[in-house]
Amino acid sequence: VEAISSYGKSSVVSFIKKAHRYGIKVHLWMQVCYANGKWVRPIGENNKIKYGFLNKKISEAKSYAKIPGVDGIHFDYVRFGGTDHLYKNPNRAINYFSKKVSTEIHKTKPKCIVSAAIMPEPKMMTYYYGQDVSTMSKYMDVLIPMVYKGNYHQTTKWVKSVTKTFVKQSNGAQIWTG
Protein backbone atom coordinates (compact mmCIF):
# COMPACT_ATOMS: atom_id res chain seq x y z
CA VAL A 1 0.00 0.00 0.00
CA GLU A 2 2.89 2.34 0.76
CA ALA A 3 4.15 1.79 -2.80
CA ILE A 4 0.91 3.34 -4.10
CA SER A 5 1.53 6.45 -2.00
CA SER A 6 5.19 6.63 -2.96
CA TYR A 7 5.12 5.70 -6.64
CA GLY A 8 1.50 5.96 -7.76
CA LYS A 9 -1.11 3.43 -8.71
CA SER A 10 0.06 3.11 -12.32
CA SER A 11 3.57 2.10 -11.19
CA VAL A 12 2.09 -0.53 -8.89
CA VAL A 13 -0.11 -1.88 -11.70
CA SER A 14 2.98 -2.05 -13.92
CA PHE A 15 4.88 -3.91 -11.20
CA ILE A 16 1.99 -6.37 -10.76
CA LYS A 17 1.97 -7.11 -14.51
CA LYS A 18 5.72 -7.83 -14.43
CA ALA A 19 5.35 -10.01 -11.33
CA HIS A 20 2.55 -12.00 -12.95
CA ARG A 21 4.78 -12.73 -15.98
CA TYR A 22 7.07 -14.56 -13.55
CA GLY A 23 4.21 -16.39 -11.84
CA ILE A 24 4.35 -14.17 -8.76
CA LYS A 25 1.10 -13.24 -7.07
CA VAL A 26 0.87 -9.80 -5.49
CA HIS A 27 -0.90 -9.08 -2.22
CA LEU A 28 -1.11 -5.53 -0.92
CA TRP A 29 -0.09 -5.16 2.73
CA MET A 30 -2.28 -2.78 4.72
CA GLN A 31 -2.03 -1.65 8.32
CA VAL A 32 -5.32 -1.42 10.20
CA CYS A 33 -4.99 -0.34 13.85
CA TYR A 34 -1.56 1.27 13.63
CA ALA A 35 -0.63 4.58 12.02
CA ASN A 36 2.21 7.07 12.31
CA GLY A 37 3.99 4.97 14.91
CA LYS A 38 0.98 4.70 17.22
CA TRP A 39 -1.75 2.20 17.97
CA VAL A 40 -5.31 3.16 17.04
CA ARG A 41 -7.76 1.37 19.31
CA PRO A 42 -10.82 0.09 17.42
CA ILE A 43 -12.90 0.68 20.56
CA GLY A 44 -13.29 4.07 22.22
CA GLU A 45 -12.98 4.94 25.89
CA ASN A 46 -16.78 4.57 26.07
CA ASN A 47 -16.33 0.88 25.12
CA LYS A 48 -18.12 1.42 21.79
CA ILE A 49 -16.73 0.16 18.52
CA LYS A 50 -15.23 2.93 16.38
CA TYR A 51 -17.34 2.05 13.33
CA GLY A 52 -16.31 5.22 11.50
CA PHE A 53 -12.64 4.33 11.77
CA LEU A 54 -13.13 0.65 10.84
CA ASN A 55 -15.49 1.43 7.96
CA LYS A 56 -12.96 3.89 6.55
CA LYS A 57 -10.35 1.12 6.59
CA ILE A 58 -12.82 -1.26 4.92
CA SER A 59 -13.50 1.30 2.19
CA GLU A 60 -9.77 1.78 1.70
CA ALA A 61 -9.27 -1.99 1.38
CA LYS A 62 -12.05 -2.23 -1.21
CA SER A 63 -10.35 0.46 -3.29
CA TYR A 64 -7.11 -1.54 -3.25
CA ALA A 65 -8.93 -4.72 -4.27
CA LYS A 66 -10.17 -2.87 -7.38
CA ILE A 67 -6.62 -2.28 -8.60
CA PRO A 68 -6.07 -4.42 -11.69
CA GLY A 69 -4.10 -7.58 -11.01
CA VAL A 70 -4.13 -7.46 -7.21
CA ASP A 71 -4.30 -11.05 -6.01
CA GLY A 72 -4.86 -10.39 -2.33
CA ILE A 73 -5.15 -7.88 0.47
CA HIS A 74 -3.19 -8.64 3.63
CA PHE A 75 -4.05 -6.92 6.91
CA ASP A 76 -1.48 -6.30 9.57
CA TYR A 77 -2.11 -4.74 12.97
CA VAL A 78 -5.71 -5.95 12.87
CA ARG A 79 -5.62 -6.07 16.63
CA PHE A 80 -5.10 -4.13 19.81
CA GLY A 81 -1.56 -3.33 20.88
CA GLY A 82 -1.76 -5.57 23.95
CA THR A 83 -4.43 -3.54 25.75
CA ASP A 84 -7.71 -5.14 24.77
CA HIS A 85 -8.23 -6.62 28.25
CA LEU A 86 -9.01 -3.07 29.39
CA TYR A 87 -12.29 -3.18 27.44
CA LYS A 88 -15.46 -5.23 27.69
CA ASN A 89 -15.67 -7.88 24.94
CA PRO A 90 -13.08 -6.10 22.76
CA ASN A 91 -12.75 -8.84 20.15
CA ARG A 92 -16.13 -7.78 18.76
CA ALA A 93 -14.38 -4.87 16.98
CA ILE A 94 -11.80 -7.12 15.32
CA ASN A 95 -14.48 -9.68 14.45
CA TYR A 96 -16.63 -6.92 12.93
CA PHE A 97 -13.73 -5.73 10.80
CA SER A 98 -12.81 -9.28 9.72
CA LYS A 99 -16.33 -10.15 8.62
CA LYS A 100 -17.15 -6.85 6.95
CA VAL A 101 -13.85 -6.34 5.12
CA SER A 102 -13.78 -9.90 3.81
CA THR A 103 -17.39 -9.69 2.61
CA GLU A 104 -16.82 -6.34 0.89
CA ILE A 105 -13.58 -7.39 -0.79
CA HIS A 106 -15.12 -10.62 -2.06
CA LYS A 107 -18.08 -8.65 -3.47
CA THR A 108 -15.60 -6.40 -5.27
CA LYS A 109 -13.21 -9.15 -6.43
CA PRO A 110 -14.44 -12.67 -5.60
CA LYS A 111 -11.08 -14.43 -6.04
CA CYS A 112 -9.08 -11.87 -4.06
CA ILE A 113 -7.37 -13.58 -1.12
CA VAL A 114 -8.10 -11.82 2.16
CA SER A 115 -5.52 -12.49 4.85
CA ALA A 116 -4.54 -11.19 8.26
CA ALA A 117 -1.46 -11.40 10.44
CA ILE A 118 -2.17 -12.77 13.90
CA MET A 119 -0.08 -12.88 17.04
CA PRO A 120 1.61 -16.21 17.87
CA GLU A 121 0.15 -16.55 21.35
CA PRO A 122 -2.80 -18.97 21.10
CA LYS A 123 -3.70 -18.79 24.79
CA MET A 124 -3.60 -14.98 25.01
CA MET A 125 -5.09 -13.92 21.66
CA THR A 126 -8.35 -12.50 22.91
CA TYR A 127 -7.00 -11.22 26.22
CA TYR A 128 -4.28 -8.98 24.83
CA TYR A 129 -5.03 -8.53 21.15
CA GLY A 130 -8.76 -9.01 20.52
CA GLN A 131 -7.97 -11.67 17.94
CA ASP A 132 -10.52 -14.46 18.17
CA VAL A 133 -9.06 -16.99 15.74
CA SER A 134 -12.15 -19.21 15.64
CA THR A 135 -14.27 -16.24 14.49
CA MET A 136 -11.71 -14.44 12.30
CA SER A 137 -11.09 -17.69 10.44
CA LYS A 138 -14.75 -17.89 9.41
CA TYR A 139 -14.28 -14.81 7.26
CA MET A 140 -10.62 -14.50 6.30
CA ASP A 141 -9.28 -16.78 3.58
CA VAL A 142 -5.90 -17.03 5.30
CA LEU A 143 -4.58 -16.30 8.79
CA ILE A 144 -0.85 -15.82 9.08
CA PRO A 145 0.51 -16.32 12.59
CA MET A 146 3.67 -14.28 13.10
CA VAL A 147 5.59 -17.26 14.44
CA TYR A 148 9.07 -15.93 13.84
CA LYS A 149 11.77 -18.30 15.00
CA GLY A 150 13.85 -16.46 17.57
CA ASN A 151 11.33 -13.72 18.39
CA TYR A 152 10.17 -15.49 21.52
CA HIS A 153 13.52 -17.21 22.06
CA GLN A 154 11.88 -20.38 20.81
CA THR A 155 12.88 -23.25 18.56
CA THR A 156 11.49 -24.85 15.43
CA LYS A 157 9.50 -27.16 17.73
CA TRP A 158 7.61 -24.10 19.01
CA VAL A 159 6.93 -22.92 15.46
CA LYS A 160 5.39 -26.30 14.62
CA SER A 161 3.39 -26.44 17.85
CA VAL A 162 1.89 -22.97 17.45
CA THR A 163 1.06 -23.67 13.81
CA LYS A 164 -0.75 -26.91 14.72
CA THR A 165 -2.74 -25.09 17.41
CA PHE A 166 -3.96 -22.48 14.93
CA VAL A 167 -4.82 -25.13 12.35
CA LYS A 168 -7.03 -26.80 14.99
CA GLN A 169 -8.67 -23.47 15.92
CA SER A 170 -9.41 -22.44 12.35
CA ASN A 171 -12.99 -22.54 11.12
CA GLY A 172 -12.22 -22.42 7.42
CA ALA A 173 -9.21 -20.19 6.89
CA GLN A 174 -5.93 -21.63 5.72
CA ILE A 175 -3.03 -21.11 8.11
CA TRP A 176 0.15 -19.85 6.46
CA THR A 177 2.85 -19.55 9.10
CA GLY A 178 4.92 -16.40 8.73
Coordinates of C-alpha atoms in Angstrom, one line a residue:
V1 CA 0.0 0.0 0.0
E2 CA 2.9 2.3 0.8
A3 CA 4.1 1.8 -2.8
I4 CA 0.9 3.3 -4.1
S5 CA 1.5 6.5 -2.0
S6 CA 5.2 6.6 -3.0
Y7 CA 5.1 5.7 -6.6
G8 CA 1.5 6.0 -7.8
K9 CA -1.1 3.4 -8.7
S10 CA 0.1 3.1 -12.3
S11 CA 3.6 2.1 -11.2
V12 CA 2.1 -0.5 -8.9
V13 CA -0.1 -1.9 -11.7
S14 CA 3.0 -2.1 -13.9
F15 CA 4.9 -3.9 -11.2
I16 CA 2.0 -6.4 -10.8
K17 CA 2.0 -7.1 -14.5
K18 CA 5.7 -7.8 -14.4
A19 CA 5.4 -10.0 -11.3
H20 CA 2.5 -12.0 -13.0
R21 CA 4.8 -12.7 -16.0
Y22 CA 7.1 -14.6 -13.6
G23 CA 4.2 -16.4 -11.8
I24 CA 4.4 -14.2 -8.8
K25 CA 1.1 -13.2 -7.1
V26 CA 0.9 -9.8 -5.5
H27 CA -0.9 -9.1 -2.2
L28 CA -1.1 -5.5 -0.9
W29 CA -0.1 -5.2 2.7
M30 CA -2.3 -2.8 4.7
Q31 CA -2.0 -1.7 8.3
V32 CA -5.3 -1.4 10.2
C33 CA -5.0 -0.3 13.9
Y34 CA -1.6 1.3 13.6
A35 CA -0.6 4.6 12.0
N36 CA 2.2 7.1 12.3
G37 CA 4.0 5.0 14.9
K38 CA 1.0 4.7 17.2
W39 CA -1.8 2.2 18.0
V40 CA -5.3 3.2 17.0
R41 CA -7.8 1.4 19.3
P42 CA -10.8 0.1 17.4
I43 CA -12.9 0.7 20.6
G44 CA -13.3 4.1 22.2
E45 CA -13.0 4.9 25.9
N46 CA -16.8 4.6 26.1
N47 CA -16.3 0.9 25.1
K48 CA -18.1 1.4 21.8
I49 CA -16.7 0.2 18.5
K50 CA -15.2 2.9 16.4
Y51 CA -17.3 2.0 13.3
G52 CA -16.3 5.2 11.5
F53 CA -12.6 4.3 11.8
L54 CA -13.1 0.7 10.8
N55 CA -15.5 1.4 8.0
K56 CA -13.0 3.9 6.6
K57 CA -10.4 1.1 6.6
I58 CA -12.8 -1.3 4.9
S59 CA -13.5 1.3 2.2
E60 CA -9.8 1.8 1.7
A61 CA -9.3 -2.0 1.4
K62 CA -12.1 -2.2 -1.2
S63 CA -10.4 0.5 -3.3
Y64 CA -7.1 -1.5 -3.3
A65 CA -8.9 -4.7 -4.3
K66 CA -10.2 -2.9 -7.4
I67 CA -6.6 -2.3 -8.6
P68 CA -6.1 -4.4 -11.7
G69 CA -4.1 -7.6 -11.0
V70 CA -4.1 -7.5 -7.2
D71 CA -4.3 -11.1 -6.0
G72 CA -4.9 -10.4 -2.3
I73 CA -5.1 -7.9 0.5
H74 CA -3.2 -8.6 3.6
F75 CA -4.1 -6.9 6.9
D76 CA -1.5 -6.3 9.6
Y77 CA -2.1 -4.7 13.0
V78 CA -5.7 -5.9 12.9
R79 CA -5.6 -6.1 16.6
F80 CA -5.1 -4.1 19.8
G81 CA -1.6 -3.3 20.9
G82 CA -1.8 -5.6 24.0
T83 CA -4.4 -3.5 25.8
D84 CA -7.7 -5.1 24.8
H85 CA -8.2 -6.6 28.3
L86 CA -9.0 -3.1 29.4
Y87 CA -12.3 -3.2 27.4
K88 CA -15.5 -5.2 27.7
N89 CA -15.7 -7.9 24.9
P90 CA -13.1 -6.1 22.8
N91 CA -12.8 -8.8 20.2
R92 CA -16.1 -7.8 18.8
A93 CA -14.4 -4.9 17.0
I94 CA -11.8 -7.1 15.3
N95 CA -14.5 -9.7 14.5
Y96 CA -16.6 -6.9 12.9
F97 CA -13.7 -5.7 10.8
S98 CA -12.8 -9.3 9.7
K99 CA -16.3 -10.1 8.6
K100 CA -17.2 -6.9 6.9
V101 CA -13.8 -6.3 5.1
S102 CA -13.8 -9.9 3.8
T103 CA -17.4 -9.7 2.6
E104 CA -16.8 -6.3 0.9
I105 CA -13.6 -7.4 -0.8
H106 CA -15.1 -10.6 -2.1
K107 CA -18.1 -8.6 -3.5
T108 CA -15.6 -6.4 -5.3
K109 CA -13.2 -9.1 -6.4
P110 CA -14.4 -12.7 -5.6
K111 CA -11.1 -14.4 -6.0
C112 CA -9.1 -11.9 -4.1
I113 CA -7.4 -13.6 -1.1
V114 CA -8.1 -11.8 2.2
S115 CA -5.5 -12.5 4.8
A116 CA -4.5 -11.2 8.3
A117 CA -1.5 -11.4 10.4
I118 CA -2.2 -12.8 13.9
M119 CA -0.1 -12.9 17.0
P120 CA 1.6 -16.2 17.9
E121 CA 0.1 -16.5 21.3
P122 CA -2.8 -19.0 21.1
K123 CA -3.7 -18.8 24.8
M124 CA -3.6 -15.0 25.0
M125 CA -5.1 -13.9 21.7
T126 CA -8.4 -12.5 22.9
Y127 CA -7.0 -11.2 26.2
Y128 CA -4.3 -9.0 24.8
Y129 CA -5.0 -8.5 21.1
G130 CA -8.8 -9.0 20.5
Q131 CA -8.0 -11.7 17.9
D132 CA -10.5 -14.5 18.2
V133 CA -9.1 -17.0 15.7
S134 CA -12.1 -19.2 15.6
T135 CA -14.3 -16.2 14.5
M136 CA -11.7 -14.4 12.3
S137 CA -11.1 -17.7 10.4
K138 CA -14.8 -17.9 9.4
Y139 CA -14.3 -14.8 7.3
M140 CA -10.6 -14.5 6.3
D141 CA -9.3 -16.8 3.6
V142 CA -5.9 -17.0 5.3
L143 CA -4.6 -16.3 8.8
I144 CA -0.8 -15.8 9.1
P145 CA 0.5 -16.3 12.6
M146 CA 3.7 -14.3 13.1
V147 CA 5.6 -17.3 14.4
Y148 CA 9.1 -15.9 13.8
K149 CA 11.8 -18.3 15.0
G150 CA 13.9 -16.5 17.6
N151 CA 11.3 -13.7 18.4
Y152 CA 10.2 -15.5 21.5
H153 CA 13.5 -17.2 22.1
Q154 CA 11.9 -20.4 20.8
T155 CA 12.9 -23.3 18.6
T156 CA 11.5 -24.9 15.4
K157 CA 9.5 -27.2 17.7
W158 CA 7.6 -24.1 19.0
V159 CA 6.9 -22.9 15.5
K160 CA 5.4 -26.3 14.6
S161 CA 3.4 -26.4 17.9
V162 CA 1.9 -23.0 17.5
T163 CA 1.1 -23.7 13.8
K164 CA -0.7 -26.9 14.7
T165 CA -2.7 -25.1 17.4
F166 CA -4.0 -22.5 14.9
V167 CA -4.8 -25.1 12.4
K168 CA -7.0 -26.8 15.0
Q169 CA -8.7 -23.5 15.9
S170 CA -9.4 -22.4 12.3
N171 CA -13.0 -22.5 11.1
G172 CA -12.2 -22.4 7.4
A173 CA -9.2 -20.2 6.9
Q174 CA -5.9 -21.6 5.7
I175 CA -3.0 -21.1 8.1
W176 CA 0.2 -19.9 6.5
T177 CA 2.8 -19.6 9.1
G178 CA 4.9 -16.4 8.7

